[in-house]
CSV table of C-alpha atoms and ligand atoms in Angstrom, one decimal:
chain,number,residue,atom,x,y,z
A,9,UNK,CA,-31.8,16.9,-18.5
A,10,UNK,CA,-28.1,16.6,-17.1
A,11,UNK,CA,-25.8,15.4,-19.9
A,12,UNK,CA,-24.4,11.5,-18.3
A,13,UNK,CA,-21.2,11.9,-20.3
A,14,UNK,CA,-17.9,12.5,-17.8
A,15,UNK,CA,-15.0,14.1,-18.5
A,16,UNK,CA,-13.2,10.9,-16.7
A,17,UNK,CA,-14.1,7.7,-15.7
A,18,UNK,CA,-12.0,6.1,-13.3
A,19,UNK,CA,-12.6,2.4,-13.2
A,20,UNK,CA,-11.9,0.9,-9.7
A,21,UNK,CA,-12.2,2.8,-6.8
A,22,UNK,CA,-8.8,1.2,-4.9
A,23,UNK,CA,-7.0,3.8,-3.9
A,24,UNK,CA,-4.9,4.1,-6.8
A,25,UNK,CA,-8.5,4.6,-8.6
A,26,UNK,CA,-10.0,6.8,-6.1
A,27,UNK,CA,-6.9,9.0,-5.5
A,28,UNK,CA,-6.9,9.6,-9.4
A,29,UNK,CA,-10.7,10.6,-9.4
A,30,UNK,CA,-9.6,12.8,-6.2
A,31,UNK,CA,-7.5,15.1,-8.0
A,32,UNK,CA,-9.5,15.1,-11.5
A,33,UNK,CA,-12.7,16.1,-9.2
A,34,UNK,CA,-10.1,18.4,-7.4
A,35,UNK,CA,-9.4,20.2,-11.3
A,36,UNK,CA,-13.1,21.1,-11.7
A,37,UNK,CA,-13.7,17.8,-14.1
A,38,UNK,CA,-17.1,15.9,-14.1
A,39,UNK,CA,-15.7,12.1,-12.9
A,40,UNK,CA,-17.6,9.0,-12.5
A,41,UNK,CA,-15.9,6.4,-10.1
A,42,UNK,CA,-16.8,2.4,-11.2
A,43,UNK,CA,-16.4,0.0,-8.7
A,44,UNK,CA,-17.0,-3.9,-9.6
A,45,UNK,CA,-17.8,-5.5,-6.4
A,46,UNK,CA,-20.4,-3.4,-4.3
A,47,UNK,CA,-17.5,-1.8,-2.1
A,48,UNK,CA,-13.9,-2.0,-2.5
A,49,UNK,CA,-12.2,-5.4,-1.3
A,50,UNK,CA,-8.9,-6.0,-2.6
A,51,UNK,CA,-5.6,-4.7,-1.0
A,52,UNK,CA,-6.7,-1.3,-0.3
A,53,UNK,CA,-8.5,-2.5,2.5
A,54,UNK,CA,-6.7,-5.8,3.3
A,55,UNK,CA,-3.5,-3.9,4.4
A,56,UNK,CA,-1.5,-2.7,7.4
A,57,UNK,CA,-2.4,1.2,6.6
A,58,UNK,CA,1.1,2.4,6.8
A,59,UNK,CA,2.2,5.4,5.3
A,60,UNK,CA,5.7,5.2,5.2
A,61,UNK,CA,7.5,6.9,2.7
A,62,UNK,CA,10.8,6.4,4.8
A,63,UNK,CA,10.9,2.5,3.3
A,64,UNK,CA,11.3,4.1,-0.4
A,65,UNK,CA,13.9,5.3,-2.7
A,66,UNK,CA,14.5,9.1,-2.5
A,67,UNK,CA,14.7,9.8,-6.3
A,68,UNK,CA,11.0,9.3,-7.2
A,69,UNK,CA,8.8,6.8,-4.7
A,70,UNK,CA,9.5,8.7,-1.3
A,71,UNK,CA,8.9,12.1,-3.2
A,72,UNK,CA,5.5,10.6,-3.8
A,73,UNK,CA,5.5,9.0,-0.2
A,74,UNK,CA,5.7,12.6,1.0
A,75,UNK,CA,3.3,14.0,-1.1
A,76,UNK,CA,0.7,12.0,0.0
A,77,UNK,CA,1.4,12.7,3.6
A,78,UNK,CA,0.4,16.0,2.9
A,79,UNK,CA,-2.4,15.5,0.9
A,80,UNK,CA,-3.7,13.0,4.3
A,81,UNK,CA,-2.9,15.2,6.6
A,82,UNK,CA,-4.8,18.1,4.8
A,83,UNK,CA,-7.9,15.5,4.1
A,84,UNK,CA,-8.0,14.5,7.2
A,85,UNK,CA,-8.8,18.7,8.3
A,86,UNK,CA,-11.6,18.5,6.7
A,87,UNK,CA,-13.2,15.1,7.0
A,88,UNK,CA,-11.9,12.3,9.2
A,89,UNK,CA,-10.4,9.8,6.6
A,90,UNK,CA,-8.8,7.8,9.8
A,91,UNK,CA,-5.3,9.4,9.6
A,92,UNK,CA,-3.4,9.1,12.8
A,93,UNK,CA,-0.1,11.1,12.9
A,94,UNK,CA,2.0,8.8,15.3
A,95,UNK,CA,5.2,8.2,13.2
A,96,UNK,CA,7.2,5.3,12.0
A,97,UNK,CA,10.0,3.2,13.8
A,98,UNK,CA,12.6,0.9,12.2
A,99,UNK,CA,13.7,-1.6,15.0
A,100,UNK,CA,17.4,-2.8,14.7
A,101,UNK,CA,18.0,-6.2,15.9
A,102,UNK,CA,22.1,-6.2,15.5
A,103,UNK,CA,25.1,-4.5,14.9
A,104,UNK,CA,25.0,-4.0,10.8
A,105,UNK,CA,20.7,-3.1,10.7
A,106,UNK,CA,22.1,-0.7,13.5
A,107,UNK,CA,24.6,0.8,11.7
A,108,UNK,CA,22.6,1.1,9.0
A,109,UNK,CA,20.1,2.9,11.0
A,110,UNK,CA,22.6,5.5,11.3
A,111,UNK,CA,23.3,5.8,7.9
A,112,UNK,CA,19.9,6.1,6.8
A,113,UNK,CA,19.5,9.1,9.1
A,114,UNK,CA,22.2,10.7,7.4
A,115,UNK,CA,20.9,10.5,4.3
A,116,UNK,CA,17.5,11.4,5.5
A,117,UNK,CA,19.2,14.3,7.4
A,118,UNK,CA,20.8,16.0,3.8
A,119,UNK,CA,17.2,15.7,2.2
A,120,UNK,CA,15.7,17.4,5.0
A,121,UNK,CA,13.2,14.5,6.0
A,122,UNK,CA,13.1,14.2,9.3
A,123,UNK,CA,13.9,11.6,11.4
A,124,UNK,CA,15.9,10.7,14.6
A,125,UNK,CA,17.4,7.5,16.1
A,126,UNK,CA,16.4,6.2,19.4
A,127,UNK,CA,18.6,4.8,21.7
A,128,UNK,CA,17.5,0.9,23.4
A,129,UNK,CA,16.4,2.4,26.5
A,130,UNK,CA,13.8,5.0,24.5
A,131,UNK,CA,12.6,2.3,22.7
A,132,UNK,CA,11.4,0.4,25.3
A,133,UNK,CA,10.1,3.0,27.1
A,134,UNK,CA,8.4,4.2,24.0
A,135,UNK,CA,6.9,0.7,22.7
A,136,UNK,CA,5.5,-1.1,25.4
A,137,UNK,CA,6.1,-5.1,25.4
A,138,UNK,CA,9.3,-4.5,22.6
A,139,UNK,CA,11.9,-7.0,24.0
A,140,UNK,CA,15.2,-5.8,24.9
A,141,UNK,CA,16.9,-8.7,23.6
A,142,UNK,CA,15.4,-8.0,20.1
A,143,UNK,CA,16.0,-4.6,20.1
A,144,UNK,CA,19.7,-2.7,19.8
A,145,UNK,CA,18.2,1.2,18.6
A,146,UNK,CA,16.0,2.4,16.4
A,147,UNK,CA,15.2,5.1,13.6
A,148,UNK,CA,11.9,7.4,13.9
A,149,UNK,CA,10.0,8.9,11.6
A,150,UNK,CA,7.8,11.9,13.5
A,151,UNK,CA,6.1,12.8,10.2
A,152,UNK,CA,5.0,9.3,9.0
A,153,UNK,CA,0.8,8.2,9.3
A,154,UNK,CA,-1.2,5.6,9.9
A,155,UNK,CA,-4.5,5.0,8.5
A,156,UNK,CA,-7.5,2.7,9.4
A,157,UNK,CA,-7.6,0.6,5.3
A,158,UNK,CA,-11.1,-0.5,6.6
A,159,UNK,CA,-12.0,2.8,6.8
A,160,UNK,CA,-10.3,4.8,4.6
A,161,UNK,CA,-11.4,4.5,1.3
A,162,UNK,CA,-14.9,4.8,2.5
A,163,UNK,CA,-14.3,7.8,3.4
A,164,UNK,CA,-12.5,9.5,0.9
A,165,UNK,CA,-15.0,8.5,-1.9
A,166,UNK,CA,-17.8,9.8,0.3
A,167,UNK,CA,-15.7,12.9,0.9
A,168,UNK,CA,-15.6,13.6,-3.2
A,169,UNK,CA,-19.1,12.7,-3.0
A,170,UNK,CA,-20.3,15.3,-0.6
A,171,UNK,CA,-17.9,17.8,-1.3
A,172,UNK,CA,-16.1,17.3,-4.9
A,173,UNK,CA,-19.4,16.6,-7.0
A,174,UNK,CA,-18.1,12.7,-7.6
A,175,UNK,CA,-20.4,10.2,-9.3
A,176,UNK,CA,-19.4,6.9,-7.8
A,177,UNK,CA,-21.1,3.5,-8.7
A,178,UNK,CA,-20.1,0.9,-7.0
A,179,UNK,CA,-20.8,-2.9,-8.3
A,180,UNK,CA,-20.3,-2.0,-11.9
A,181,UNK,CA,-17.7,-4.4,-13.4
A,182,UNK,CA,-16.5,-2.5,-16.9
A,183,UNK,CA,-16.1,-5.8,-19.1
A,184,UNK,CA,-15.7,-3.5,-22.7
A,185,UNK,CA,-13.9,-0.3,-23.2
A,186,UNK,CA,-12.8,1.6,-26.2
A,187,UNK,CA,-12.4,5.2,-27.8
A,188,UNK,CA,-15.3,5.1,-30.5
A,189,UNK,CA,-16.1,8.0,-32.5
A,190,UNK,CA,-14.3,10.3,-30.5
A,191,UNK,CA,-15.5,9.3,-27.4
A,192,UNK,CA,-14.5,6.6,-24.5
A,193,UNK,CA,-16.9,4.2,-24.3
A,194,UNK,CA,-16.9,1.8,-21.3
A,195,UNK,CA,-19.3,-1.1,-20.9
A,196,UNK,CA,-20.7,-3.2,-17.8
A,197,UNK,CA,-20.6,-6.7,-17.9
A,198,UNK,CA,-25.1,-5.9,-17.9
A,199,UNK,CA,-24.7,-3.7,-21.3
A,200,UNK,CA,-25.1,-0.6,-19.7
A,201,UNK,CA,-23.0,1.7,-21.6
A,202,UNK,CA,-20.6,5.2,-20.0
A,203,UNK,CA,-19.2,7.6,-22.2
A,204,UNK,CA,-16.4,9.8,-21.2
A,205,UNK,CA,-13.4,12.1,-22.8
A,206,UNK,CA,-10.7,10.0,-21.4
A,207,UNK,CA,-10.6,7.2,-19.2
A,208,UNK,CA,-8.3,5.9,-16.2
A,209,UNK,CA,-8.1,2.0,-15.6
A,210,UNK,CA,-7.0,1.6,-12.0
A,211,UNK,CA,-7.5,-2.3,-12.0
A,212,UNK,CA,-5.4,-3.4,-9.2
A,213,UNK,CA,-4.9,-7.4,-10.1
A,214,UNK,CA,-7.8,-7.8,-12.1
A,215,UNK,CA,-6.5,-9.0,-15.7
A,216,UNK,CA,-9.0,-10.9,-17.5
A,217,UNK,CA,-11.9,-8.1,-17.9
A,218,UNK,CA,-10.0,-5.4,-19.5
A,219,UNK,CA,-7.5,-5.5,-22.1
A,220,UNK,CA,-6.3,-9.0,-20.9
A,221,UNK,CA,-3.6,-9.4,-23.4
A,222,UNK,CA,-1.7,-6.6,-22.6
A,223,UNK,CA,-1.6,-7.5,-19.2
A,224,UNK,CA,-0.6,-11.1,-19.6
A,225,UNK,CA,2.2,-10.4,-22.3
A,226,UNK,CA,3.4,-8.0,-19.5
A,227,UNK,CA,6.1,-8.3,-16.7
A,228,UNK,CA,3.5,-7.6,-13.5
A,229,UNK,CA,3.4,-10.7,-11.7
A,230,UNK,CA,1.3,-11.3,-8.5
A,231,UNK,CA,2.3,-11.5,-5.0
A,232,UNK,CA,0.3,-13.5,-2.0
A,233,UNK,CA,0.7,-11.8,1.4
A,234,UNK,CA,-0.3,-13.5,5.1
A,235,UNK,CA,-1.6,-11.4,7.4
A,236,UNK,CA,-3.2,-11.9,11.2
A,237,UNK,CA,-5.1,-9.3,13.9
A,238,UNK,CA,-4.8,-10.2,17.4
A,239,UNK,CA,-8.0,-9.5,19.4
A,240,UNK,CA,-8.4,-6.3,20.8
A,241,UNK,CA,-5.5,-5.1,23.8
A,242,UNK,CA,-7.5,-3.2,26.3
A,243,UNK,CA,-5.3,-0.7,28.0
A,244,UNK,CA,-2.5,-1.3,25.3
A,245,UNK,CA,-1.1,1.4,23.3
A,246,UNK,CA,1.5,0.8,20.8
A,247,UNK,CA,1.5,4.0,18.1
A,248,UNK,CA,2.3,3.9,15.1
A,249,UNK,CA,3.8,1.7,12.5
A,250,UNK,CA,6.4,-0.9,13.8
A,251,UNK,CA,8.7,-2.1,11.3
A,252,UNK,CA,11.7,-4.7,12.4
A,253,UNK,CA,15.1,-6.1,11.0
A,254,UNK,CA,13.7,-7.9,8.3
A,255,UNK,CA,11.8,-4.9,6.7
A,256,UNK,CA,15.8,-3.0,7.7
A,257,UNK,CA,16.8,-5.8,5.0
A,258,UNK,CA,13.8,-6.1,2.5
A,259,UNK,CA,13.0,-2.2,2.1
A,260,UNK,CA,14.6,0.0,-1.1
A,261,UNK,CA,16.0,3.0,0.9
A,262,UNK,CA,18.3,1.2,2.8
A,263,UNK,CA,19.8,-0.1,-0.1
A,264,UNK,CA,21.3,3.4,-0.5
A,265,UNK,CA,22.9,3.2,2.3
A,266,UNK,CA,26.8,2.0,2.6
A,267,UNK,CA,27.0,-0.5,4.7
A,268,UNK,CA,23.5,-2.3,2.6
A,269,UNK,CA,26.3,-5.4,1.0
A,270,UNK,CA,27.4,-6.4,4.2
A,271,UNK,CA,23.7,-6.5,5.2
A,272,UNK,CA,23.1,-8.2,2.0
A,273,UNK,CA,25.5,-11.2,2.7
A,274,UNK,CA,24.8,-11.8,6.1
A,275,UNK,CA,22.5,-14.7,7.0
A,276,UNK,CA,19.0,-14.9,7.5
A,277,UNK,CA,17.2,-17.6,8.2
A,278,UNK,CA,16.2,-20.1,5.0
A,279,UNK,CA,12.4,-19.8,5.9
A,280,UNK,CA,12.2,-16.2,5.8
A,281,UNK,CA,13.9,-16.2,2.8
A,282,UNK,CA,11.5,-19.0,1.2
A,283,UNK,CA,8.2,-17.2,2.2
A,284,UNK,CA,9.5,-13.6,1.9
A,285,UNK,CA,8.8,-13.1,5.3
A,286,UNK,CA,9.6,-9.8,7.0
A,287,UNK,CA,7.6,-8.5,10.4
A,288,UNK,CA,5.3,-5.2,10.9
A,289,UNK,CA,3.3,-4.7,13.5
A,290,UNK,CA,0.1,-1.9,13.6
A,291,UNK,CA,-2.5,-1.2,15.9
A,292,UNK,CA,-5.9,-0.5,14.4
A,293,UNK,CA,-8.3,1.7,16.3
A,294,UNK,CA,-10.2,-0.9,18.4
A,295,UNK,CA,-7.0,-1.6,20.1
A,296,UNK,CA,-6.3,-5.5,17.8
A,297,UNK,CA,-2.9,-5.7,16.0
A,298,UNK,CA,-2.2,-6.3,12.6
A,299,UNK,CA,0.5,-8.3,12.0
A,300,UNK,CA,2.5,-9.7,8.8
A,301,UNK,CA,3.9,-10.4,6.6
A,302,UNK,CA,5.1,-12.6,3.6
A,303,UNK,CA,5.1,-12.5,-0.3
A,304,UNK,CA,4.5,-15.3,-2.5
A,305,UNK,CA,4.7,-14.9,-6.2
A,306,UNK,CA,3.2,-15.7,-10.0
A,307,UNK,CA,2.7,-14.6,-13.2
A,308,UNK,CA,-0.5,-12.2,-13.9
A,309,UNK,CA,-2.0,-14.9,-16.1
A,310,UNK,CA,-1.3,-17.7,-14.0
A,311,UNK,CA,-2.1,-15.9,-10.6
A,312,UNK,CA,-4.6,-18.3,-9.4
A,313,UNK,CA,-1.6,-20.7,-8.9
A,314,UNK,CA,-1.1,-18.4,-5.8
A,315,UNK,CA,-4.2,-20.2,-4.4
A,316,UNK,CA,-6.6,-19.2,-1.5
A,317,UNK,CA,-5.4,-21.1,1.8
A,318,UNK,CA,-3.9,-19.9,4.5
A,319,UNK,CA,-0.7,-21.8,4.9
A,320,UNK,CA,-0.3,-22.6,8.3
A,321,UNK,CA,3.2,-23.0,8.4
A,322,UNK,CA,3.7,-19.2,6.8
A,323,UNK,CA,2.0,-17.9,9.9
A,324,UNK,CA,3.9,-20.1,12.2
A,325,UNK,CA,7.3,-18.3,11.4
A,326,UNK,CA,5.4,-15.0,11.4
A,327,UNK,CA,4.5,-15.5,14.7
A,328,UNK,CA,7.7,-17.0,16.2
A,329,UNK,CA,9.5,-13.7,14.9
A,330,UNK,CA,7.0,-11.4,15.9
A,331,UNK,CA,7.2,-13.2,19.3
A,332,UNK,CA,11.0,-12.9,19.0
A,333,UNK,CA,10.5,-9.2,18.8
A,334,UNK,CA,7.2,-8.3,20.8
A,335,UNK,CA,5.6,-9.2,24.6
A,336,UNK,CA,1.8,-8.9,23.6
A,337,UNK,CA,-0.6,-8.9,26.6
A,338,UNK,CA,-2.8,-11.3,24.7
A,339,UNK,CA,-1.9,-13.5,21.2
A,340,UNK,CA,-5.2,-14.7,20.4
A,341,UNK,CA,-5.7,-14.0,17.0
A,342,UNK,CA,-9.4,-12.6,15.8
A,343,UNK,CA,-9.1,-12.9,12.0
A,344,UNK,CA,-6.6,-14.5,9.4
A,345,UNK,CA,-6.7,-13.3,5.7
A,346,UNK,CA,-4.7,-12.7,2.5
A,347,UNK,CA,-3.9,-10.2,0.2
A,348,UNK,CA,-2.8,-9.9,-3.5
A,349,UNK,CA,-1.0,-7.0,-5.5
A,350,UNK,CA,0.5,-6.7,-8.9
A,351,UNK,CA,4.1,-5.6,-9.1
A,352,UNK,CA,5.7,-5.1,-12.3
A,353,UNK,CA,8.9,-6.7,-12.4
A,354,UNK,CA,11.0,-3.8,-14.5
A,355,UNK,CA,9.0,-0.8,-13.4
A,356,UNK,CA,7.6,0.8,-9.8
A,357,UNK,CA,4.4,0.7,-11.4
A,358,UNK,CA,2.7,-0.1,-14.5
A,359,UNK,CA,1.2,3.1,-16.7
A,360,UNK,CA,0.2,2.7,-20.2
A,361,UNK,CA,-2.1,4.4,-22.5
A,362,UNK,CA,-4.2,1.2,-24.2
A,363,UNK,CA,-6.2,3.2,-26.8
A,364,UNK,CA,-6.6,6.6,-27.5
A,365,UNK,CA,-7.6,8.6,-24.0
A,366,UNK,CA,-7.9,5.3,-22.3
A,367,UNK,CA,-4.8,5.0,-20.0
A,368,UNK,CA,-4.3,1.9,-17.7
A,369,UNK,CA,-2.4,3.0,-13.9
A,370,UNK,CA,-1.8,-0.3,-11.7
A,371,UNK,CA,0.3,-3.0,-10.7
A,372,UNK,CA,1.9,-0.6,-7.4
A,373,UNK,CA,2.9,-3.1,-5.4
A,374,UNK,CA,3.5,-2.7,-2.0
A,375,UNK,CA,3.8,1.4,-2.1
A,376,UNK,CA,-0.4,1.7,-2.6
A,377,UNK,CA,-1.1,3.0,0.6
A,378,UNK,CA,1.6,5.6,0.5
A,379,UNK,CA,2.3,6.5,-3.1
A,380,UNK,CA,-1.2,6.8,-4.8
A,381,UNK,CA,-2.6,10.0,-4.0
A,382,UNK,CA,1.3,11.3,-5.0
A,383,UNK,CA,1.5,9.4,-7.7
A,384,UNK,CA,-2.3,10.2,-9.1
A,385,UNK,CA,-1.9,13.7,-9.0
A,386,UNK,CA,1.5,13.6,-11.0
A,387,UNK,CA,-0.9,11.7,-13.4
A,388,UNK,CA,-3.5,14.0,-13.8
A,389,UNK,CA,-1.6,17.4,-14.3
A,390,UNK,CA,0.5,14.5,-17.2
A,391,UNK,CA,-2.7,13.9,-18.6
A,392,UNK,CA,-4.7,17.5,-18.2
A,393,UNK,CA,-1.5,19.2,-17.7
B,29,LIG,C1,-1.4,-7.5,2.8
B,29,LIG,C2,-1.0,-6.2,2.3
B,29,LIG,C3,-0.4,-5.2,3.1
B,29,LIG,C4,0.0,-4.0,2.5
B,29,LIG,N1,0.4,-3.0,3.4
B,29,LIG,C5,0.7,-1.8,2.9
B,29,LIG,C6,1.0,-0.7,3.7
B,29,LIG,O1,1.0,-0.8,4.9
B,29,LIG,N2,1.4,0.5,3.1
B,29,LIG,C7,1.3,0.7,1.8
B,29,LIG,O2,1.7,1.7,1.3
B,29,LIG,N3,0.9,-0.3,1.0
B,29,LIG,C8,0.6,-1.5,1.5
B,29,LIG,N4,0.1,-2.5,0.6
B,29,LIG,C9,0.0,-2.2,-0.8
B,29,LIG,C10,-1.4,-1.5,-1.1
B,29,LIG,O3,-2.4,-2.1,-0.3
B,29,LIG,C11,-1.6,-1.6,-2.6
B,29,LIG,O4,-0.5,-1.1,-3.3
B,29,LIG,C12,-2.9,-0.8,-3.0
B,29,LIG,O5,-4.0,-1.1,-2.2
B,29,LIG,C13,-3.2,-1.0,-4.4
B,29,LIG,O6,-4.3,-0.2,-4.7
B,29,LIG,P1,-5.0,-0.3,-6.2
B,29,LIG,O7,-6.1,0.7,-6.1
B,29,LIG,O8,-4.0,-0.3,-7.2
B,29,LIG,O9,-5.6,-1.8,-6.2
B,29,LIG,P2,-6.8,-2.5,-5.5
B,29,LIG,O10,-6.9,-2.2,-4.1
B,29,LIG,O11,-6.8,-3.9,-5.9
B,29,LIG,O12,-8.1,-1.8,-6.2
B,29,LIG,C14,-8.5,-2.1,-7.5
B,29,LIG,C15,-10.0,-1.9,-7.6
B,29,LIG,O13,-10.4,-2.0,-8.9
B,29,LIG,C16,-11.6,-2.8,-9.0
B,29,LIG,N5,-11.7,-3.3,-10.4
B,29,LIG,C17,-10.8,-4.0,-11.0
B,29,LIG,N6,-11.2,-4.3,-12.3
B,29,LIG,C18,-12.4,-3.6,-12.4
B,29,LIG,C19,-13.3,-3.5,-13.5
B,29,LIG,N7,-13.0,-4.1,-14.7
B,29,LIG,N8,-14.4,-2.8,-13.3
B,29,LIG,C20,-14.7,-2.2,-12.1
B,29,LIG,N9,-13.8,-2.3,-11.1
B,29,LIG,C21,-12.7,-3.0,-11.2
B,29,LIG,C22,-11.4,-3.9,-7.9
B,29,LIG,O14,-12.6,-4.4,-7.5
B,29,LIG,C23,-10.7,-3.1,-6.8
B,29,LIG,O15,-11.6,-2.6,-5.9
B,29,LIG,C24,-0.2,-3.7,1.2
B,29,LIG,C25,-0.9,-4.7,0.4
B,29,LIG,C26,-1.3,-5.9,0.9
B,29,LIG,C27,-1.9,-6.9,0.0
């Protein structure tokens, strides 16, 4: 009979979860994949699927950025995991996100990641609908992805299924785990018990089933984000992802640059500023476009604070900016929806080993999409070496 006991179980199958049971299956290891609801829901499928290492700080987060690119772009060879390489564009509305455009560049330029600014008239030729009185220039990033978050994660579990020897089980929720006489043992919330040599707890925001304490004596907190999709466009093609001014101001690797304090003091509008609003925009394969978004925060042990309504006046100054910055032929909206991340406060991500072998990865933030499957594999050569 064929032994059930893993090398590694991965518990949740975001794509923090599934990258890091990627790159285990990758090393040869036996790997069961736990999933609590019956397929992943949280923000790894209720995001823009923008892979944009260009937004991060060089030292450590775009190195994983630009890692993952290649590990998408090598997936996507073999098995179409929804990548689309049609690059990245920061729009600059004035004078100071323009000149910081340019000095962005530079810096990209002496790290060798490419990149190139376009002038107004490009852009509008480029980005049908863009308005010229939002837009000043631009920076582009030819190497940056897209992917379909609907879609994705589907198919890179089913990928390490059919190929990789992965054992995935989806609507498992792991209520009980522990190392126990030599041996990681992790419990469903039905008594069914999983044994393992080490574990890997990818959680996302889930705090109260595992090891609860440690997360709410922690400094991850919670953030809310608002996000829309038009209706499909029919005949409509605007690649790639869009990011604007406000994402020029809210984004780390533009904090490097030199002219960031005079960005920093200049004024932006209070309501932006209240709902932590800045504007993306990214067409998904059926020809809608996703559109967002703001950032409302609270404590991981008092996230529920953060509520489940829409708030009506959040999207309201989403759309009069978007509007601001974007002709679309049609604004109908299709679907409304939120999404919630941990973020810890102090550090870009939260890593801690909780017992012995049984090491808890989460709290990403807003880098998931593009960091994980860098980030996962640094993990696993850490942990296997
Ligand atoms: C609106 C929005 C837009 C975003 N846009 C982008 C973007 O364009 N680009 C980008 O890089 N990032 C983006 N992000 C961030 C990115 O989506 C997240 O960083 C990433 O999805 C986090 O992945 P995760 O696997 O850590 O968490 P999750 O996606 O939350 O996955 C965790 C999984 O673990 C499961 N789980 C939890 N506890 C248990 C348990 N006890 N037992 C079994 N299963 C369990 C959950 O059910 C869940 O499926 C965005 C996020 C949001 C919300």
């Amino acid at each position: 009979m064929r032994s059930s006991h893993y090398h590694l179980i991965v518990v949740g199958a975001g794509v923090l979860g599934s990258f890091h049971a990627y790159h285990a299956c990758k090393k040869g290891l036996k790997v069961l994949l736990l999933e609590k609801d019956l397929q992943p829901q949280e923000a790894t499928v209720r995001n823009f699927g923008q892979v944009v290492p260009s937004g991060m700080r060089r030292d450590k987060w775009q190195q994983y950025g630009r890692r993952s690119l290649e590990i998408y772009k090598s997936l996507q060879t073999k098995f179409d995991i929804s990548v689309r390489q049609q690059g990245s564009v920061y729009i600059a509305s004035d004078e100071t996100e323009l000149t910081l455009i340019h000095e962005l560049r530079d810096i990209n330029r002496k790290d060798g990641y490419p990149s190139m600014l376009l002038k107004q008239q490009d852009c509008l030729e480029k980005y049908p609908g863009l308005k010229e009185s939002y837009c000043k220039g631009a920076l582009f990033f030819p190497e940056e992805i897209t992917v379909e978050p609907g879609k994705m994660i589907h198919c890179l579990i089913a990928l390490m299924q059919e190929q990789l020897s992965l054992t995935y089980q989806p609507n498992t929720l792991i209520s009980f785990c522990d190392f126990v006489n030599g041996k990681c043992i992790a419990e469903d919330n039905l008594g069914k018990a999983y044994t393992s040599d080490k574990v890997i707890i990818c959680n996302g925001r889930d705090f109260r089933n595992l090891y609860p304490q440690i997360f709410y004596e922690s400094d991850i907190e919670v953030s809310k984000l608002q996000m829309m999709r038009t209706v499909p466009q029919p005949g409509y093609l605007l690649k790639g992802s869009i990011l604007t001014g406000l994402s020029i101001r809210r984004y780390e690797s533009f904090q490097e640059c030199p002219s960031y304090q005079a960005l920093k003091a200049g004024e932006i509008d209070e309501r932006f500023k209240k709902w932590g609003v800045h504007i993306l925009f990214k067409q998904a394969t059926d020809g809608s476009i996703i559109i967002g978004d703001s950032h409302e925060y609270a404590g991981a042990k008092e996230q529920d604070k953060l509520g489940f309504e829409v708030n009506q006046e959040i999207n309201t100054v989403i759309l009069e900016e978007a509007k601001r910055i974007f002709d679309l032929p049609d604004w109908r909206m299709a679907a409304y929806w939120n999404g919630y991340y941990g973020q810890s406060k102090d550090h870009d991500v939260f890593k801690k080993e909780v017992a012995t072998n049984i090491h808890v990865i989460t709290a990403i933030g807003g880098k998931g999409m593009t960091g994980s499957a860098g980030l996962a594999e640094e993990t696993i050569k850490e942990i296997y070496g």
